[in-house]
Short mmCIF file of C-alpha atoms in Angstrom, two decimals:
data_model
loop_
_atom_site.label_atom_id
_atom_site.label_comp_id
_atom_site.label_asym_id
_atom_site.label_seq_id
_atom_site.Cartn_x
_atom_site.Cartn_y
_atom_site.Cartn_z
CA MET A 143 57.04 -28.92 75.70
CA ILE A 144 57.89 -26.09 73.40
CA TYR A 145 56.05 -23.48 75.52
CA LEU A 146 57.75 -24.61 78.71
CA LEU A 147 61.21 -24.25 77.13
CA LYS A 148 60.46 -20.75 75.83
CA THR A 149 59.37 -19.53 79.23
CA LYS A 150 62.54 -20.82 80.88
CA ARG A 151 64.76 -18.99 78.34
CA GLN A 152 62.99 -15.71 78.98
CA LYS A 153 63.56 -16.07 82.71
CA ASP A 154 67.28 -16.74 82.21
CA SER A 155 67.64 -13.68 79.96
CA GLY A 156 65.92 -11.43 82.51
CA ASN A 157 68.13 -12.69 85.28
CA ARG A 158 71.26 -11.91 83.29
CA THR A 159 70.05 -8.36 82.58
CA LEU A 160 69.37 -7.73 86.22
CA LEU A 161 72.78 -9.09 87.10
CA VAL A 162 74.52 -6.82 84.58
CA VAL A 163 72.64 -3.73 85.74
CA GLY A 164 73.37 -4.49 89.36
CA VAL A 165 77.08 -5.06 88.73
CA GLY A 166 77.23 -1.83 86.68
CA ALA A 167 75.58 0.13 89.46
CA LEU A 168 78.00 -1.30 92.00
CA LEU A 169 80.95 -0.32 89.81
CA VAL A 170 79.68 3.24 89.42
CA LEU A 171 79.19 3.59 93.16
CA LEU A 172 82.62 2.15 93.76
CA VAL A 173 84.27 4.64 91.39
CA VAL A 174 82.42 7.54 92.98
CA ARG A 175 83.46 6.37 96.44
CA LEU A 176 87.09 5.94 95.48
CA PHE A 177 87.71 8.94 93.18
CA GLY A 178 84.95 11.42 94.01
CA PHE A 179 83.92 11.52 90.40
CA ASN A 180 80.78 13.58 89.88
CA PRO A 181 80.04 14.01 86.17
CA ILE A 182 77.09 16.31 86.76
CA SER A 183 79.17 18.70 88.81
CA ARG A 184 81.97 18.59 86.27
CA MET A 185 79.53 19.32 83.52
CA LEU A 186 78.07 22.30 85.39
CA VAL A 187 81.55 23.61 86.09
CA PHE A 188 82.48 23.25 82.44
CA MET A 189 79.34 25.03 81.27
CA GLY A 190 79.52 27.84 83.90
CA ALA A 191 83.22 28.69 83.57
CA PRO A 192 82.79 31.19 80.69
CA LEU A 193 79.98 32.95 82.54
CA TRP A 194 82.04 33.23 85.72
CA GLY A 195 84.92 34.67 83.73
CA VAL A 196 82.66 37.34 82.21
CA SER A 197 81.15 38.13 85.63
CA GLN A 198 84.58 38.51 87.20
CA SER A 199 85.72 40.85 84.40
CA VAL A 200 82.60 43.01 84.77
CA SER A 201 83.08 43.16 88.55
CA GLU A 202 86.69 44.23 88.17
CA LYS A 203 85.79 46.99 85.68
CA PHE A 204 82.94 48.22 87.90
CA ALA A 205 85.27 48.34 90.91
CA SER A 206 87.80 50.28 88.81
CA LEU A 207 85.10 52.77 87.72
CA VAL A 208 83.94 53.29 91.32
CA SER A 209 87.55 53.86 92.38
CA LEU A 210 87.98 56.42 89.58
CA VAL A 211 84.82 58.29 90.64
CA HIS A 212 85.99 58.39 94.25
CA THR A 213 89.42 59.64 93.15
CA LYS A 214 87.87 62.42 91.03
CA GLU A 215 85.59 63.51 93.88
CA SER A 216 88.58 63.56 96.21
CA LEU A 217 90.55 65.73 93.77
CA ILE A 218 87.61 68.15 93.46
CA GLU A 219 87.33 68.44 97.25
CA ASN A 220 91.07 69.02 97.56
CA GLN A 221 90.92 71.67 94.83
CA LYS A 222 88.08 73.46 96.63
CA ALA A 223 90.01 73.37 99.91
CA LEU A 224 93.15 74.75 98.24
CA GLN A 225 91.12 77.50 96.50
CA SER A 226 89.59 78.49 99.84
CA ARG A 227 93.05 78.74 101.38
CA ILE A 228 94.28 80.81 98.42
CA ASP A 229 91.29 83.17 98.72
CA ALA A 230 91.88 83.54 102.47
CA SER A 231 95.58 84.27 101.88
CA TYR A 232 94.67 86.84 99.22
CA GLN A 233 92.28 88.60 101.60
CA ASP A 234 94.94 88.59 104.32
CA ALA A 235 97.44 90.11 101.88
CA LEU A 236 94.97 92.85 100.90
CA GLN A 237 94.23 93.61 104.54
CA LEU A 238 97.95 93.75 105.30
CA SER A 239 98.50 96.13 102.39
CA VAL A 240 95.68 98.39 103.59
CA LEU A 241 97.04 98.42 107.14
CA ARG A 242 100.58 99.14 105.89
CA ASP A 243 99.39 102.09 103.77
CA GLU A 244 97.22 103.33 106.60
CA ASN A 245 100.12 103.17 109.05
CA ALA A 246 102.41 105.06 106.67
CA SER A 247 99.70 107.67 106.07
CA LEU A 248 99.12 108.15 109.79
CA LYS A 249 102.84 108.54 110.47
CA GLU A 250 103.17 111.13 107.73
CA MET A 251 100.11 113.08 108.82
CA LEU A 252 101.05 113.10 112.49
CA GLY A 253 104.38 114.64 111.57
CA ARG A 254 102.77 117.77 110.11
CA ALA A 255 102.09 121.17 111.73
CA PRO A 256 104.01 120.66 115.01
CA PHE A 257 102.95 124.01 116.44
CA LYS A 258 99.24 123.51 115.99
CA ARG A 259 96.71 121.24 117.57
CA ALA A 260 95.48 118.97 114.81
CA LEU A 261 92.82 116.38 115.40
CA LEU A 262 93.19 113.32 113.22
CA THR A 263 89.77 111.98 112.23
CA ALA A 264 88.42 109.24 109.98
CA VAL A 265 86.28 109.94 106.94
CA LEU A 266 82.87 108.30 107.24
CA ASN A 267 81.52 109.43 103.85
CA ASN A 268 83.55 110.80 100.95
CA PRO A 269 82.37 113.01 98.04
CA THR A 270 81.27 109.97 96.04
CA GLN A 271 78.73 109.19 98.79
CA THR A 272 77.61 112.69 99.74
CA PRO A 273 76.23 115.59 97.65
CA TYR A 274 77.79 118.99 96.94
CA ASP A 275 81.45 118.10 97.58
CA THR A 276 81.22 117.34 101.30
CA LEU A 277 82.84 114.93 103.73
CA VAL A 278 81.47 113.44 106.94
CA ILE A 279 84.07 112.79 109.66
CA ASP A 280 83.87 110.89 112.96
CA ALA A 281 84.69 113.78 115.31
CA GLY A 282 82.48 116.57 116.65
CA LYS A 283 81.90 118.90 119.57
CA ASN A 284 82.92 116.24 122.08
CA LEU A 285 86.48 116.42 120.70
CA GLY A 286 86.67 120.19 120.29
CA VAL A 287 85.67 120.56 116.65
CA ILE A 288 84.14 123.97 115.91
CA LEU A 289 82.43 125.61 112.94
CA GLY A 290 84.83 127.09 110.41
CA ALA A 291 87.82 124.97 111.50
CA GLN A 292 90.13 124.25 108.58
CA VAL A 293 90.51 120.69 107.34
CA SER A 294 93.61 119.39 105.57
CA VAL A 295 95.06 116.18 104.19
CA GLN A 296 98.83 115.65 104.30
CA GLY A 297 99.45 119.40 104.52
CA THR A 298 97.02 120.36 101.73
CA VAL A 299 93.93 122.29 102.83
CA VAL A 300 90.75 120.84 101.38
CA GLY A 301 87.84 122.45 103.21
CA SER A 302 86.31 123.74 106.44
CA ILE A 303 83.80 122.52 109.02
CA MET A 304 80.27 123.54 107.99
CA GLU A 305 78.22 121.51 110.51
CA VAL A 306 79.06 120.09 113.92
CA ALA A 307 77.30 117.41 115.98
CA PRO A 308 78.47 115.87 119.26
CA THR A 309 80.13 112.87 117.59
CA TRP A 310 80.46 113.83 113.91
CA SER A 311 80.99 116.81 111.63
CA LYS A 312 80.42 117.76 108.02
CA VAL A 313 83.21 119.27 105.94
CA LYS A 314 82.52 121.49 102.95
CA LEU A 315 85.28 121.24 100.37
CA PHE A 316 86.80 124.42 98.95
CA SER A 317 86.26 122.99 95.47
CA SER A 318 82.47 122.86 95.91
CA PRO A 319 80.80 124.28 92.77
CA GLY A 320 80.38 128.07 92.97
CA GLU A 321 82.57 128.53 96.09
CA GLU A 322 84.96 131.48 95.69
CA HIS A 323 88.34 131.90 97.41
CA GLN A 324 91.22 134.29 97.13
CA VAL A 325 94.38 132.44 96.06
CA ILE A 326 98.01 133.14 95.19
CA ILE A 327 99.40 131.45 92.07
CA GLY A 328 103.01 130.55 91.31
CA LYS A 329 106.38 131.89 92.36
CA THR A 330 105.49 135.37 91.17
CA ARG A 331 102.63 135.35 93.70
CA ILE A 332 99.84 136.31 91.37
CA SER A 333 96.66 137.09 93.27
CA ALA A 334 93.42 135.76 91.81
CA LEU A 335 89.87 134.81 92.68
CA ALA A 336 89.33 131.05 92.30
CA THR A 337 85.96 129.41 91.80
CA GLY A 338 85.24 125.81 92.74
CA LEU A 339 84.21 123.46 89.95
CA GLY A 340 83.69 120.34 92.06
CA ALA A 341 85.72 117.17 92.68
CA GLY A 342 88.84 119.09 93.71
CA ASN A 343 88.91 121.31 90.59
CA PHE A 344 89.17 125.13 90.48
CA ASP A 345 89.03 127.87 87.88
CA ALA A 346 90.72 131.31 88.03
CA ARG A 347 91.01 134.19 85.55
CA ILE A 348 94.04 136.47 85.44
CA PRO A 349 95.39 138.99 82.87
CA ARG A 350 96.97 137.16 79.95
CA GLU A 351 100.29 139.01 80.23
CA LEU A 352 100.97 137.44 83.65
CA ASP A 353 103.36 134.51 83.59
CA VAL A 354 101.85 131.23 84.84
CA VAL A 355 103.01 127.73 83.86
CA SER A 356 101.66 124.24 84.36
CA GLY A 357 102.85 122.83 87.69
CA ASP A 358 102.75 126.12 89.59
CA THR A 359 101.51 125.81 93.16
CA VAL A 360 98.32 127.57 94.27
CA VAL A 361 97.93 128.56 97.95
CA PHE A 362 95.42 130.27 100.21
CA PRO A 363 97.15 133.37 101.61
CA GLU A 364 95.16 133.35 104.86
CA LEU A 365 95.95 129.70 105.64
CA ASP A 366 99.67 129.93 106.38
CA LYS A 367 100.34 129.64 102.66
CA ARG A 368 99.46 125.96 102.69
CA PRO A 369 98.88 124.58 99.15
CA VAL A 370 95.39 124.13 97.82
CA GLY A 371 96.15 122.99 94.31
CA VAL A 372 98.50 122.69 91.33
CA VAL A 373 98.06 124.37 87.94
CA GLU A 374 97.16 121.81 85.27
CA THR A 375 95.84 123.73 82.26
CA ILE A 376 96.16 127.27 80.93
CA VAL A 377 93.57 128.39 78.40
CA VAL A 378 94.37 131.49 76.32
CA SER A 379 91.93 132.95 73.77
CA ALA A 380 93.02 135.37 71.07
CA ASN A 381 89.96 137.56 71.65
CA ASP A 382 90.20 137.57 75.45
CA SER A 383 92.47 139.81 77.51
CA PHE A 384 92.37 137.26 80.32
CA GLN A 385 93.74 133.75 80.53
CA ARG A 386 91.93 130.92 82.28
CA ILE A 387 93.88 128.96 84.89
CA LEU A 388 92.59 125.50 85.75
CA PHE A 389 94.12 123.95 88.84
CA LYS A 390 93.34 120.91 90.92
CA SER A 391 93.89 119.64 94.46
CA PRO A 392 96.71 117.05 94.59
CA ILE A 393 94.60 115.00 97.01
CA ASN A 394 92.28 112.31 95.66
CA LEU A 395 89.36 113.03 97.96
CA ALA A 396 87.42 109.98 96.76
CA GLU A 397 90.11 107.76 98.31
CA THR A 398 90.89 109.85 101.40
CA ARG A 399 90.45 107.89 104.64
CA PHE A 400 91.75 110.43 107.20
CA VAL A 401 91.77 114.22 107.54
CA GLU A 402 93.21 116.66 110.06
CA VAL A 403 91.01 119.24 111.74
CA ASP A 404 92.79 122.42 112.88
CA LEU A 405 91.92 123.03 116.55
CA GLY A 406 94.00 126.21 116.84
CA PRO A 407 97.49 127.01 118.06
CA VAL A 408 99.16 125.16 120.92
CA HIS A 409 98.99 127.19 124.16
#
């Protein structure tokens, strides 16, 4: 009898446990159905929120950095474009200045020597590019240039034609080293023999009692008294009965772009 009673109590206890578990499960399902309560999801959300916040902050900073890099690159490109435009404008200004000076020079030169035929020619090589104080010009026999023709710049004689080709000529400057020319110095018309020293410079010796001052004009008597130079320095030695006159062409031949070739009188 005792064993039968014990077995019945165990069965009743098991039935109650099953009933409680079943009712609990039904309640949980009912709550989930009614309120959408998902504790696992809530827990994951709670645990992941700090990580999402950090991720969002990093993303925002990265996007800001990328934007800054793009902005800097854009500024550099704009700066390069502006610098290119400035350089182009500077070159245009230089070219305009050259053309303006060239135009003024041409107008002045074309107004000289109205009773002579003068051929205006361009200088291809100046004394800094050729030896022995010579020029190469872009006119020759085809335009009437002949040997010995005088060459001048803005009314100042600088040399003569020493070689002629069909389309070019070579000019030997009067200041070539060792070249000798008869000249007249100053208002008192002192005659002297001048020797070329190169680069537009000349040397002459005259008696020391003759009156010459710095700034006096020096001319070639046989060239219509056109100027060849200006007195710069006078050297007087106590033991020398002569004084040394150093004069120079007023034309900077290293920068000369055009010369006039004398083709003879107008007929």
